[in-house]
JSON list of C-alpha atoms in Angstrom, two decimals:
[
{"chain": "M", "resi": 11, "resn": "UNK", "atom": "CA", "xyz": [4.96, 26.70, -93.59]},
{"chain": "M", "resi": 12, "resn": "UNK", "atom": "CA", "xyz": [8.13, 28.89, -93.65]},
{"chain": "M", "resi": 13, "resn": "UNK", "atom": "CA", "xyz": [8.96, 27.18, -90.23]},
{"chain": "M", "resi": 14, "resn": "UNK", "atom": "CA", "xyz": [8.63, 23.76, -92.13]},
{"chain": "M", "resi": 15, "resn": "UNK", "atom": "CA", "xyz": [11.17, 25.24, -94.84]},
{"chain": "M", "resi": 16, "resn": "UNK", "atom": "CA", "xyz": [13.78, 26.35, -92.25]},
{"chain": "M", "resi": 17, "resn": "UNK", "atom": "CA", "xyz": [13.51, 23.42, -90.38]},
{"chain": "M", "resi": 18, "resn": "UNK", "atom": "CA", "xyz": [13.89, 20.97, -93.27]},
{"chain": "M", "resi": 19, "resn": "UNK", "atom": "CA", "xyz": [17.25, 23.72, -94.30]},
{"chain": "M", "resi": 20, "resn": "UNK", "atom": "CA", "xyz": [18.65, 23.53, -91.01]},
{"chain": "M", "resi": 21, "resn": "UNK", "atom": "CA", "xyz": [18.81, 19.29, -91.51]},
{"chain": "M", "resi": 22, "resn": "UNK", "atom": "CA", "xyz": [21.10, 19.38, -94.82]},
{"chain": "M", "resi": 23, "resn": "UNK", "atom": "CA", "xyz": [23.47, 20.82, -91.88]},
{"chain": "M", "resi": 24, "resn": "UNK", "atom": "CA", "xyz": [23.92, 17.19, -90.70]},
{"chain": "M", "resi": 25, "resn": "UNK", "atom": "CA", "xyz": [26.07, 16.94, -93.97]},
{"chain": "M", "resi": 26, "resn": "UNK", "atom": "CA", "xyz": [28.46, 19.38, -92.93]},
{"chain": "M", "resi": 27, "resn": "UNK", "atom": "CA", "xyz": [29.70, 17.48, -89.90]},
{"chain": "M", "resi": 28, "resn": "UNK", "atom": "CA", "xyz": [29.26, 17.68, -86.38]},
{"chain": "M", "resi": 29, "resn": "UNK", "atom": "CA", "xyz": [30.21, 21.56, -85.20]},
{"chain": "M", "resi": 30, "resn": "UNK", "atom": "CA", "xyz": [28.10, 22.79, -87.84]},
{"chain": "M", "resi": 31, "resn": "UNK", "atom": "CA", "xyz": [25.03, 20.27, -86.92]},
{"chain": "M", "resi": 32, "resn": "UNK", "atom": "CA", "xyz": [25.40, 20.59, -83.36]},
{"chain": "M", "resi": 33, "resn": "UNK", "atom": "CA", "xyz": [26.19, 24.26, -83.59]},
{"chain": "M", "resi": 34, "resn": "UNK", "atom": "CA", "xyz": [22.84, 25.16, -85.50]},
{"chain": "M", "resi": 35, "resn": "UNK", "atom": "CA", "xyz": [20.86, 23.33, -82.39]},
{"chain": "M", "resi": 36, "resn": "UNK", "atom": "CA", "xyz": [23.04, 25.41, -80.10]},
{"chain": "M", "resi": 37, "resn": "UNK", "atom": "CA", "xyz": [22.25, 28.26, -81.86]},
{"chain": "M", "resi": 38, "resn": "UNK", "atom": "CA", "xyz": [18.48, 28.01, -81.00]},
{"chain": "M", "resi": 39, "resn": "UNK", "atom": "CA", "xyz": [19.56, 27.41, -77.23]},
{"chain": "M", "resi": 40, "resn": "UNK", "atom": "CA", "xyz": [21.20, 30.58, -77.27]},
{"chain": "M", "resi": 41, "resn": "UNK", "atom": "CA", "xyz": [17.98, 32.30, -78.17]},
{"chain": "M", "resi": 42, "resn": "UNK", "atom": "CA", "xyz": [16.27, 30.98, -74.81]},
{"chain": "M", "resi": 43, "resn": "UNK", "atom": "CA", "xyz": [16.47, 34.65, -73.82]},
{"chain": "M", "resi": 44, "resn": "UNK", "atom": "CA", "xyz": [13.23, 35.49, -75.86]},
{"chain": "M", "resi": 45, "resn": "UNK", "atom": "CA", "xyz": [11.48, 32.87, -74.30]},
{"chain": "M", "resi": 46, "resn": "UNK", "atom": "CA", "xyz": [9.71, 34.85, -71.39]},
{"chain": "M", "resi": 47, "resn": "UNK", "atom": "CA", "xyz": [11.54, 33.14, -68.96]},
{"chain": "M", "resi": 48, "resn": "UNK", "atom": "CA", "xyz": [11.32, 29.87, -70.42]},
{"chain": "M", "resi": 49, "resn": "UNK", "atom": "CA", "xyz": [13.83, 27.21, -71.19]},
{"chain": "M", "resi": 50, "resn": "UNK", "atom": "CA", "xyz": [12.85, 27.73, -74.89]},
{"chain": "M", "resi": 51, "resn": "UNK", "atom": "CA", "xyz": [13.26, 30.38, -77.26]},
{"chain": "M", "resi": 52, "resn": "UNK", "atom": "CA", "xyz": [10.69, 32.61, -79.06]},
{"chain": "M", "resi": 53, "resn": "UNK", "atom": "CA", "xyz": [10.46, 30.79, -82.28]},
{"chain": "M", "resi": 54, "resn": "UNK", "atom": "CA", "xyz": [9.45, 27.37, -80.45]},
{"chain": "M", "resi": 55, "resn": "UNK", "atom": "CA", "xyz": [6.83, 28.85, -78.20]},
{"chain": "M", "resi": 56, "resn": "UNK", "atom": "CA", "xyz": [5.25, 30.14, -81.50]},
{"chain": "M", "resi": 57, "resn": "UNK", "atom": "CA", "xyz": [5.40, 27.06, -83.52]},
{"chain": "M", "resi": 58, "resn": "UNK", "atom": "CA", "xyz": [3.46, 25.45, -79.98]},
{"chain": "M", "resi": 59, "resn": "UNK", "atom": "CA", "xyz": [1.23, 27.87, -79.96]},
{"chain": "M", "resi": 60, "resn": "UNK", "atom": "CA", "xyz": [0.57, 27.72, -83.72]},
{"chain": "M", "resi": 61, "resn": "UNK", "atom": "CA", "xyz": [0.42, 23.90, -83.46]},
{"chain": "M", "resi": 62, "resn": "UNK", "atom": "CA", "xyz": [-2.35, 23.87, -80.74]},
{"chain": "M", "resi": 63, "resn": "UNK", "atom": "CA", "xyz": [-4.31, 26.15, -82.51]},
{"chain": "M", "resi": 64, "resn": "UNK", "atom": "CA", "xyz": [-4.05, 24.34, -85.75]},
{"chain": "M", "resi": 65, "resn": "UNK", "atom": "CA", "xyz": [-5.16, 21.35, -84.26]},
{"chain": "M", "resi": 66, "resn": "UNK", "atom": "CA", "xyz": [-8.48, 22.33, -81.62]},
{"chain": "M", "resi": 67, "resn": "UNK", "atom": "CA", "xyz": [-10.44, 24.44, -85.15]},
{"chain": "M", "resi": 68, "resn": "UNK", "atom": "CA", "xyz": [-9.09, 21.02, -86.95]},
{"chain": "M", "resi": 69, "resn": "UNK", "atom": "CA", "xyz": [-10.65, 19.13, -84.69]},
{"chain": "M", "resi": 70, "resn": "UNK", "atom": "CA", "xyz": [-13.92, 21.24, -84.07]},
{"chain": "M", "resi": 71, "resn": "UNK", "atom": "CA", "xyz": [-14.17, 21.25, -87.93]},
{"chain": "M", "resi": 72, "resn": "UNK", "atom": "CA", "xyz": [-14.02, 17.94, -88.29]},
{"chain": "M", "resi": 73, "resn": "UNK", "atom": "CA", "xyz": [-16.45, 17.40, -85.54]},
{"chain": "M", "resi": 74, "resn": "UNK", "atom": "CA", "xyz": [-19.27, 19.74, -86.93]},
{"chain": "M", "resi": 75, "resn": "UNK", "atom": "CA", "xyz": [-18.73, 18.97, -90.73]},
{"chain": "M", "resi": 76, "resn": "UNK", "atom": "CA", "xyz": [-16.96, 15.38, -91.19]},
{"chain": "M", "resi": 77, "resn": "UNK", "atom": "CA", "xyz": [-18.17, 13.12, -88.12]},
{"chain": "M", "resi": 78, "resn": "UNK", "atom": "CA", "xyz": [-20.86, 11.58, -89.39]},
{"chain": "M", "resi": 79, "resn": "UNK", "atom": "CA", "xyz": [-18.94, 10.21, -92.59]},
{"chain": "M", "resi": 80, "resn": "UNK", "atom": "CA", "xyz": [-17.32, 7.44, -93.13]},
{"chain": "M", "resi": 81, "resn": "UNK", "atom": "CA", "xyz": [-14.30, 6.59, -93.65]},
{"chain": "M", "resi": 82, "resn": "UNK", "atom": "CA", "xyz": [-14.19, 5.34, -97.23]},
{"chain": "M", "resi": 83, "resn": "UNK", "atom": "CA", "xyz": [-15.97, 8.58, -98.05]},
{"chain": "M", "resi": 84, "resn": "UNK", "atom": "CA", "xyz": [-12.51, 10.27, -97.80]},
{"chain": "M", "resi": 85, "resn": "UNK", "atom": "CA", "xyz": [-13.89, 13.20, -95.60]},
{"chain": "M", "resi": 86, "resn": "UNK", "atom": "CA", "xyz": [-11.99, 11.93, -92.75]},
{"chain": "M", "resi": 87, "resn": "UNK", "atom": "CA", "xyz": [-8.66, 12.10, -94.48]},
{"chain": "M", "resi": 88, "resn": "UNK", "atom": "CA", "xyz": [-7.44, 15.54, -93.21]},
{"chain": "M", "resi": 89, "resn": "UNK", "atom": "CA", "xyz": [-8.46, 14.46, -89.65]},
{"chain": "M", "resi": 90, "resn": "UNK", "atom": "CA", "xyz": [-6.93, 10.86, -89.83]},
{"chain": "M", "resi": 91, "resn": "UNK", "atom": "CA", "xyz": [-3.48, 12.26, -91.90]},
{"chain": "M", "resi": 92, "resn": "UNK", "atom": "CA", "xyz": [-3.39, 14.96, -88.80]},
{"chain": "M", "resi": 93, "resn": "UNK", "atom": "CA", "xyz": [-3.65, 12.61, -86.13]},
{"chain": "M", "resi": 94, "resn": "UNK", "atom": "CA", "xyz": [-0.77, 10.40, -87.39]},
{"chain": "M", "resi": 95, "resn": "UNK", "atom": "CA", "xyz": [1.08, 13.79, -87.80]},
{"chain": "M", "resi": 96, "resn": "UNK", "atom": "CA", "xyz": [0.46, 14.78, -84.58]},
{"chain": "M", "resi": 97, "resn": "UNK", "atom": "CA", "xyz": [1.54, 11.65, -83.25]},
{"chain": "M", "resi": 98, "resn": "UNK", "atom": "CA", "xyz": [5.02, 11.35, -84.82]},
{"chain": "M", "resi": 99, "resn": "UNK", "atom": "CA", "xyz": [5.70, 15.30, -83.64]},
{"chain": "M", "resi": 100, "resn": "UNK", "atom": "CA", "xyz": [5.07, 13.92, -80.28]},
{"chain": "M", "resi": 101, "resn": "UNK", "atom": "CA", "xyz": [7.83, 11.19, -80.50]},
{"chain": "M", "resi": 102, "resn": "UNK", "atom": "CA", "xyz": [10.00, 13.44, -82.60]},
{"chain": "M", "resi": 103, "resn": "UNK", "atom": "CA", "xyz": [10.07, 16.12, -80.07]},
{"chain": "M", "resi": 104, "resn": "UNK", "atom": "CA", "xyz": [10.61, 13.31, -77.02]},
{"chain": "M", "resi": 105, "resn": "UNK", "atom": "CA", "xyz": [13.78, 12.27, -78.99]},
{"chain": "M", "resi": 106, "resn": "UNK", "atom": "CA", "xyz": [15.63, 15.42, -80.51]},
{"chain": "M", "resi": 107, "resn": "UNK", "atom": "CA", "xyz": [14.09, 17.64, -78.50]},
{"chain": "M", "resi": 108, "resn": "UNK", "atom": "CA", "xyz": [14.21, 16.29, -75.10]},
{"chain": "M", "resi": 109, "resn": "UNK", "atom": "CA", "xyz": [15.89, 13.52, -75.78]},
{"chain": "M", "resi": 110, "resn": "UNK", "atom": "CA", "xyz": [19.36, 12.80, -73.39]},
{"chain": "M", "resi": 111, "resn": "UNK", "atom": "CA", "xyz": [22.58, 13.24, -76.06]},
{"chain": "M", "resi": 112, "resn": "UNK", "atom": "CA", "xyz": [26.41, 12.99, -74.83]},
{"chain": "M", "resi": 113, "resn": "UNK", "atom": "CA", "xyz": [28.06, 16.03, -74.28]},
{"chain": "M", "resi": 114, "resn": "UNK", "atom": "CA", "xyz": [29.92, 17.90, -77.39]},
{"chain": "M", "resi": 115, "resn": "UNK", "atom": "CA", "xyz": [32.67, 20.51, -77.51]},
{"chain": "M", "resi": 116, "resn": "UNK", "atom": "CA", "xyz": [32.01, 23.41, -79.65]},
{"chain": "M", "resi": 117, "resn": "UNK", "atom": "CA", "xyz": [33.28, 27.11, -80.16]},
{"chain": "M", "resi": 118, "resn": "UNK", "atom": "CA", "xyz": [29.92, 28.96, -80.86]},
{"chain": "M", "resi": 119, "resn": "UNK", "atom": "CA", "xyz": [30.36, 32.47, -82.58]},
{"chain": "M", "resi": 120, "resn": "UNK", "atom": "CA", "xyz": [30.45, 35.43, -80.52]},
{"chain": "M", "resi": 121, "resn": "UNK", "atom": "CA", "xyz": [27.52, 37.32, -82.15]},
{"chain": "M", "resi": 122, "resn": "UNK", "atom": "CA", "xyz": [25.56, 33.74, -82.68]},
{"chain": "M", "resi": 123, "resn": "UNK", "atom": "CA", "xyz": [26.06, 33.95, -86.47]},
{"chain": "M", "resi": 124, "resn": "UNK", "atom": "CA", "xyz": [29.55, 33.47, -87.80]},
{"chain": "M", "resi": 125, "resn": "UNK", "atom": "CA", "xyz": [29.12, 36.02, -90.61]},
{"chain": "M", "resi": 126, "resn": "UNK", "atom": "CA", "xyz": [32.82, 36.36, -91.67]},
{"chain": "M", "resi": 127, "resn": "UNK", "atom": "CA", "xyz": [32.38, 33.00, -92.81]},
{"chain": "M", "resi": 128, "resn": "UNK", "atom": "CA", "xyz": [30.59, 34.54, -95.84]},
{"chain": "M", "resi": 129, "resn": "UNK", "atom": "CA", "xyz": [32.85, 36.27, -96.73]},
{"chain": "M", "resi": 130, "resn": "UNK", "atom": "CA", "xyz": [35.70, 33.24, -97.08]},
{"chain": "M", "resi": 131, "resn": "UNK", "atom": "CA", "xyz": [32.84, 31.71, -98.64]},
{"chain": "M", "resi": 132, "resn": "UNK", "atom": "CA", "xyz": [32.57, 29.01, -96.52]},
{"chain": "M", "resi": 133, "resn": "UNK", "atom": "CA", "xyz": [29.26, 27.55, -94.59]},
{"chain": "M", "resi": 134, "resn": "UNK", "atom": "CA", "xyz": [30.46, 27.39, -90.64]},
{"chain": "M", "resi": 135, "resn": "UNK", "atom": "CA", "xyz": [27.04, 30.05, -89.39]},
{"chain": "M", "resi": 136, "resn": "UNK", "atom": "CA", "xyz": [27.39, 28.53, -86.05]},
{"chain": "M", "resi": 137, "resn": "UNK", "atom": "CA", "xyz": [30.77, 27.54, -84.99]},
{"chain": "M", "resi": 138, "resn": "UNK", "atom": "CA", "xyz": [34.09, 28.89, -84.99]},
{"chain": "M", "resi": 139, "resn": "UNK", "atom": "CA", "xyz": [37.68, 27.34, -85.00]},
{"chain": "M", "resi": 140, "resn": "UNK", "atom": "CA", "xyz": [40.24, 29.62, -85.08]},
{"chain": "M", "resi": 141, "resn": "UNK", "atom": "CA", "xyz": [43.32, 28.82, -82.43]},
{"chain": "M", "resi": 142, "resn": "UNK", "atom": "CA", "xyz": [42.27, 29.14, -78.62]},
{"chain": "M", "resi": 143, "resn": "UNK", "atom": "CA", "xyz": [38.44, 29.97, -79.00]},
{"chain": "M", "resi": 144, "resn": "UNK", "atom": "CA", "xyz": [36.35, 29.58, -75.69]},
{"chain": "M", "resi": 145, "resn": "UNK", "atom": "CA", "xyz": [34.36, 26.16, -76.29]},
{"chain": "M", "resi": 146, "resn": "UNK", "atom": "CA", "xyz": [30.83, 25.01, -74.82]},
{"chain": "M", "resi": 147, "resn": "UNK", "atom": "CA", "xyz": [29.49, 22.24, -73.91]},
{"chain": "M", "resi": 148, "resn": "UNK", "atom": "CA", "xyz": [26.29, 21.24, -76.17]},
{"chain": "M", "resi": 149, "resn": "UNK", "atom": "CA", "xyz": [24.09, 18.62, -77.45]},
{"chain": "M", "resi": 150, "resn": "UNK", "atom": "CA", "xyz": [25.50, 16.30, -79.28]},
{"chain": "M", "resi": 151, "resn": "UNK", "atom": "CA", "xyz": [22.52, 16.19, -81.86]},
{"chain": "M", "resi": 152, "resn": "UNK", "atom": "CA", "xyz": [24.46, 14.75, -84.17]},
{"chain": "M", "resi": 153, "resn": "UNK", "atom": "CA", "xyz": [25.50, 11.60, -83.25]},
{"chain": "M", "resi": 154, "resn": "UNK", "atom": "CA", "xyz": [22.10, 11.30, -81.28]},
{"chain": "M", "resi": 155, "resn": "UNK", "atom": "CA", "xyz": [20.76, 10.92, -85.09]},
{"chain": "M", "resi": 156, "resn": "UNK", "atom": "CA", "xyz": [23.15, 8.46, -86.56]},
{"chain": "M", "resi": 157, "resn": "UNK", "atom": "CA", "xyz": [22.63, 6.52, -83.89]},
{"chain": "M", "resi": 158, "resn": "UNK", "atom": "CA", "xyz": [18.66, 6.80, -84.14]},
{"chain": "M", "resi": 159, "resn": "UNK", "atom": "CA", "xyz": [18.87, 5.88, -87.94]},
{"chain": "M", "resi": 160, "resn": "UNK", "atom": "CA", "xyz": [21.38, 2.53, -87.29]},
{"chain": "M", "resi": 161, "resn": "UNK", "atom": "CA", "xyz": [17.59, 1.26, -86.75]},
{"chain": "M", "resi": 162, "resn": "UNK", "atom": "CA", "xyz": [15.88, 0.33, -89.59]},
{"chain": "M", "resi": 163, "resn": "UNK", "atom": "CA", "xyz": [12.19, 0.56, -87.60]},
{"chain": "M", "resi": 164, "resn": "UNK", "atom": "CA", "xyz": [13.22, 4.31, -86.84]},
{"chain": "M", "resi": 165, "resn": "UNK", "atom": "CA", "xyz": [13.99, 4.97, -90.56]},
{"chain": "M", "resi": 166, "resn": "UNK", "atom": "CA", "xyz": [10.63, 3.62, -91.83]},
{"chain": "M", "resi": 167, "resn": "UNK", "atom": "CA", "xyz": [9.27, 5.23, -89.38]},
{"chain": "M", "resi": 168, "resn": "UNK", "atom": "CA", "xyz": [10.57, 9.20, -90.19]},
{"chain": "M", "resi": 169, "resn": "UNK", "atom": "CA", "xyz": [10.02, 7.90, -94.11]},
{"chain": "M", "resi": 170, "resn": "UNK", "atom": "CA", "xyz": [6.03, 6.69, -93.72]},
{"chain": "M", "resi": 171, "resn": "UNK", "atom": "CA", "xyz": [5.92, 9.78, -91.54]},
{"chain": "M", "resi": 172, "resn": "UNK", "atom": "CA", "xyz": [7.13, 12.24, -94.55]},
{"chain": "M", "resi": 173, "resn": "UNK", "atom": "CA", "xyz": [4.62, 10.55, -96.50]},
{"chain": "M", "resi": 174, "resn": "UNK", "atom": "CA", "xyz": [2.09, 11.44, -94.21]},
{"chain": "M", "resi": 175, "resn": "UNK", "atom": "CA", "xyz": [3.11, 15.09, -93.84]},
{"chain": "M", "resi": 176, "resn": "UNK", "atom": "CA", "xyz": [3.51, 15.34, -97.60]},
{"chain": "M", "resi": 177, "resn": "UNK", "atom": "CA", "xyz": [-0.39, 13.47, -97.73]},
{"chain": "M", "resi": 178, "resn": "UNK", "atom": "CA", "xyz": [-1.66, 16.15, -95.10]},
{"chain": "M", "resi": 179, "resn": "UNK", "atom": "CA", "xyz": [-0.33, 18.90, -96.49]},
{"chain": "M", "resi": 180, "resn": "UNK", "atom": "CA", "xyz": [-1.02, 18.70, -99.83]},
{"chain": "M", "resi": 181, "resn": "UNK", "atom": "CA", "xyz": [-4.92, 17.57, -98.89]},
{"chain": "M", "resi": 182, "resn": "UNK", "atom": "CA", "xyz": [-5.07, 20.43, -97.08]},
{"chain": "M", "resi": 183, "resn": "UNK", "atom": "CA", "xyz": [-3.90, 22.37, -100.36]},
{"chain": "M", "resi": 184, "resn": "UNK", "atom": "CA", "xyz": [-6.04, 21.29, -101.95]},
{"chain": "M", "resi": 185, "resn": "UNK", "atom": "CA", "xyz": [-9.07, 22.64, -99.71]},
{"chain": "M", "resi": 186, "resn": "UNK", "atom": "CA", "xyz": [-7.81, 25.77, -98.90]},
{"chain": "M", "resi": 187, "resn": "UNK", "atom": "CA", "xyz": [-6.91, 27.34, -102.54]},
{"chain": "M", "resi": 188, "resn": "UNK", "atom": "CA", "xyz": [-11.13, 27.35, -103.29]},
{"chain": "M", "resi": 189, "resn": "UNK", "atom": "CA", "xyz": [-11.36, 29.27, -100.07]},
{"chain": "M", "resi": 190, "resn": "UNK", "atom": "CA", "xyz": [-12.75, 33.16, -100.54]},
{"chain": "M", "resi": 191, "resn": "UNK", "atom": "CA", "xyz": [-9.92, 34.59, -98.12]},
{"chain": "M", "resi": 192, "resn": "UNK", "atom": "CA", "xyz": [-7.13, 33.40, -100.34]},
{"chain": "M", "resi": 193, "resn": "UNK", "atom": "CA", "xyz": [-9.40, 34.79, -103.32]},
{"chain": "M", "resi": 194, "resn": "UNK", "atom": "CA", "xyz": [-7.33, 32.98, -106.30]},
{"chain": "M", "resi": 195, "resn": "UNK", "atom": "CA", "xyz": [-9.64, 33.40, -109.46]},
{"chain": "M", "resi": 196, "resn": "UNK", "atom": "CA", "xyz": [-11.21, 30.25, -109.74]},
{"chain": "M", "resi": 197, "resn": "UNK", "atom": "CA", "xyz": [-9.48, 29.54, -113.55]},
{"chain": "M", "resi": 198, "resn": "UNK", "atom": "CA", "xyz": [-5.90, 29.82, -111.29]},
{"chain": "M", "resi": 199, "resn": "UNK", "atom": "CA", "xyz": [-7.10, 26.56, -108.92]},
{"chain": "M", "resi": 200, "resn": "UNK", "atom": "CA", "xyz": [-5.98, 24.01, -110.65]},
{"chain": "M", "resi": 201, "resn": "UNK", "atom": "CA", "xyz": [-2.62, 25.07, -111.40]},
{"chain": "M", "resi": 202, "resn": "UNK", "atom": "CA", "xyz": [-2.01, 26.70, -108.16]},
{"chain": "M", "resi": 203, "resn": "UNK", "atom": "CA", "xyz": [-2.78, 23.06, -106.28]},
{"chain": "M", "resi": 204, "resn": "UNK", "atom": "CA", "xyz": [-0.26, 21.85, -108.58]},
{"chain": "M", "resi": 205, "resn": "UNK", "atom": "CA", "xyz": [2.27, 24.36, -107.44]},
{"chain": "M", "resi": 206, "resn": "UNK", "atom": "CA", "xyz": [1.76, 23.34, -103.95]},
{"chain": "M", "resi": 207, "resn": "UNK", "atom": "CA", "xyz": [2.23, 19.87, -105.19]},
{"chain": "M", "resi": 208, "resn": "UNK", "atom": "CA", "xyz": [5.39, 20.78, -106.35]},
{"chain": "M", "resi": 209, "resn": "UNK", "atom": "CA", "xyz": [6.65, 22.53, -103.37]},
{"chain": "M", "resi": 210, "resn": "UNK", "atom": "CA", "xyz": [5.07, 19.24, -101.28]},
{"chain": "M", "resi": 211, "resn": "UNK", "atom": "CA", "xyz": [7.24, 17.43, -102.96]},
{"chain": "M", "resi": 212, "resn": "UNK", "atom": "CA", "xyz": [10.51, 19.35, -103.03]},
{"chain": "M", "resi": 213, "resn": "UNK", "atom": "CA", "xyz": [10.22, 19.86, -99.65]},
{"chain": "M", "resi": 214, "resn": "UNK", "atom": "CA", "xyz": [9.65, 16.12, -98.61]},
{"chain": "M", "resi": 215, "resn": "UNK", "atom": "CA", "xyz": [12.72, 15.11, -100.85]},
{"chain": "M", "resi": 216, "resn": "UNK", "atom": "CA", "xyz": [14.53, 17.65, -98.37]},
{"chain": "M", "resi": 217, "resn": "UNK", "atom": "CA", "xyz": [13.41, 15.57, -95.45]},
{"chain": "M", "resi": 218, "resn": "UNK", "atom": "CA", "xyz": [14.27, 12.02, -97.05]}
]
């Protein structure tokens, strides 16, 4: 969930132009040092591992408690919602994160967070520009997406898939604030669904 968050942050960067979009990718390449010898970094690795989990008890759930319903019965929607979530992380990842991009030149901060930048309260984390700074090559993640969303299929595509994630998620809300290990008192359940509604929703609007 706080990966979600982060991740749907680290796209309003896309409005701050192409060093600070392209830097912020970069700036998870330059963690490929905690990857145990991997070409990925820490954080990613995780968020696999998490995903694979997440999915197989999902699955073996579903199998033991849902599989003989139907699908009008609306037990199936978790499983159904995840499988068309699963699906679109699959193309997502083949085209950001794998995808091939044309080269960009950028000046990446020393210490891989620009912090003096705070303090001139500006917003360039991952990129500097002061006179002769050593430049990189990198992704060029940025025009790799303005050039994916000139499609109209691609952008009803990533929209029906928000609405998906938003469906999941909140579905999956919704079943796990009854749970005993969360142990809400059962006159807080209906408003705390409703506060995950809320963050559903604030956090889809991020994405659109």
């Amino acid at each position: 969930f706080i990966f979600i968050i982060i991740h749907a942050v680290g796209n309003l960067h896309v409005f701050l132009g192409p060093d600070d979009f392209n830097g912020y990718g970069y700036f998870y390449v330059r963690l490929y040092w905690t990857g145990f010898g991997l070409k990925a970094n820490i954080v990613e690795e995780y968020i696999l591992l998490a995903a694979l989990l997440h999915v197989f008890v999902a699955l073996k759930r579903t199998w033991d408690i849902s599989i003989n319903y139907t699908v009008s019965s609306g037990k199936l929607n978790l499983a159904i919602s995840g499988i068309t979530l699963l699906t679109f992380m699959v193309i997502h990842l083949f085209q950001f994160r794998f995808g091939a991009t044309h080269p960009y030149a950028l000046c990446p901060p020393p210490y891989f967070l620009n912090i003096a930048t705070v303090l001139q309260l500006r917003l360039n984390l991952f990129w500097v520009g002061y006179e002769g700074c050593p430049s990189v090559q990198v992704r060029d993640i940025y025009r790799m997406e303005f050039e994916l969303f000139q499609s109209l299929h691609w952008v009803l595509f990533y929209l029906f898939s928000v609405v998906v994630f938003s469906t999941h998620m909140c579905l999956g809300w919704q079943k796990a604030v009854p749970a005993p290990s969360l142990d809400i008192p059962k006159r807080y359940h209906n408003k705390a669904i409703h506060v995950g509604y809320v963050m559903t929703a604030f956090i889809a609007l991020i994405y659109i």
